[in-house]
Amino acid sequence: MRGIAAVPSYVVMQPTTLCNLDCVYCYLPLRAADRRMPPTVAEAVAASVNPWAASGRFSVVWHGGEPLAAGREHLAALLAPFGPAVEHHVQTNATLIDDAWCAFFAEHGIRVSVSVDGPRARNGERVTRGGRPAYDRIVAGVAALRRHGLPFSALAVVSRPEPGLATELYDYFLDLGCDVLGINIEETEGVNTRTNARDAAAVTGFWAELVGAWRRDPRIHLREIEWSLRYAGAVLAGTADDLLPRRLDPIPTVSHDGSVVVLSPELAGFTDPRYGDFSSGNVLTTPLAEILAGAGRTPWVREFLTGVEACRSSCPYFGFCGGGHAANRYFELGRFDGTETEHCRNSKIRLLEGVLEHARDHESPAA
């Protein structure tokens, strides 16, 4: 985990900045504007991605805004330059999904991930631009996916961890029919300035309860829990040093205009007097592979790598998280070379402690 890899494992693409929802905790700065990615940007990205995909598994993740707000015709034009070896994923609020979109997903082999925060009562902050609840439209979209036999993942934001919530959420997603579930504790990030400071015991208890719910019926791949268990097992086996990659995945995010932000998609669309627009280049003028090769020279990236080294030397959880995320440092601490953030505490430290707490509470008594 020193330096940045020259070849990513996936690329994030922003087909449009527009989102048809106005979720209270959303971090995106331009979601009321419809700024669409021209096909020339996709063509430029594909020129680097297609050779990478020919050498091994590679994904393009379409992420907005709301990617489906770009429309099927425009999204098809953006998909066209990518070769058959590229895997496509879309992160969507599902409110626009209907039979026609399901046919589009099937035709293009697109894997769908749905953003939904649990049952109706837990989705009060996922609203339309008119402030109306979006829940009925979300579940209608999910119903269309199920009707067409399309597998899907789910991503839920948890704003207020409390006893009983983890079991409620897990049972809900079992019924929803997703095969993979990711849980994000709400983050102070982007235009969402609400604090993410949470009671330590409540967050740890949430994760411990989630482990218990999953173990009773582990039909869903539970992203955070399975990674935690994998890490714990590697520690016990003495192989934990082999889990993290040797270099950081650059996770390039290509904005609608072709600008490239590495490491943290959440920084795209923002500017700062000190750091500028956070981009390391633009694919319309420089090949993506060349941008990534020089990304380590971007000033804020150098500062972030200094912070990663500070985490390595000071944090006992470094082997688990690898130094955290650049955007969380910036939006919480105002710079990139700090270390521990509330996001670290909620989604890394307390996650691992919750898994271990569940293990301690349910270990078999000694014979």
C-alpha angles and dihedrals in degrees: 000000000000119000128344126298116242093222121048126213091228143001126225115219126195108209091178138358090219123106124184090210130065104207113190095230097042116132099200115117102199103038094124092058125078103220106160129201111244117228090245089070092052090048091053092049093046090056088069099030099053094062090046091051091050088060098050146326112325134172137201113204117203107211131164155125085305106326094206089059086075089070130237096272094053094042090050089054089052092049094048100082094055119094126238093260092065116098115217126210130179128201107208141166086226094224092118097044114119136147092287092053091048089054088050092052091049093047093051098036093240118171111218129216117188125209109219129140100214132273122000095275091055094053099065092120095052100086141152123253087266090056095252121140112266097200099103091051091048094054091044088058091048090049089055091053091051092045089057094044094243115154115226143182127223134218121198131190116214114201102171116029111205137159113287095018097101093054091045092051096045093049089048094053091047088058093042090063103233118148098206127038130192123189122204121190104219112271133212096236142136113340090348102094097168112126118259094197105130136179106272096221092049093052094044090048091050092056093044091051091048090055089053093049091049095047091055091058113005098182092124123068100236106205103205097036096048092049090050092051091047090053093046090050091050091051090053090047093047093241101106092116089065096058102074119064119252091244133028117265105244092217092200114210114203110205124213091268096049098259114141126221117185132210099009124046088193091072094062113110095023130106131195131193090235103036102030117212094333092238123137095202144312125268091218089068105022129035113253092237090056092048091053093046089059099035092104089068093061104111098231090046090055089051091050092051088054088055091050090055090049089054091048092056098041111029125075089202095060094105089057101048105019095225104315130255128313096224093055091054093049098046095041102035103023093236141052106239097067121103129213119039134179087255089057090051097046102038105026114021098034091039092059092041090051091053090049091045090055090048092051093047093050103037116128114258115252114266 
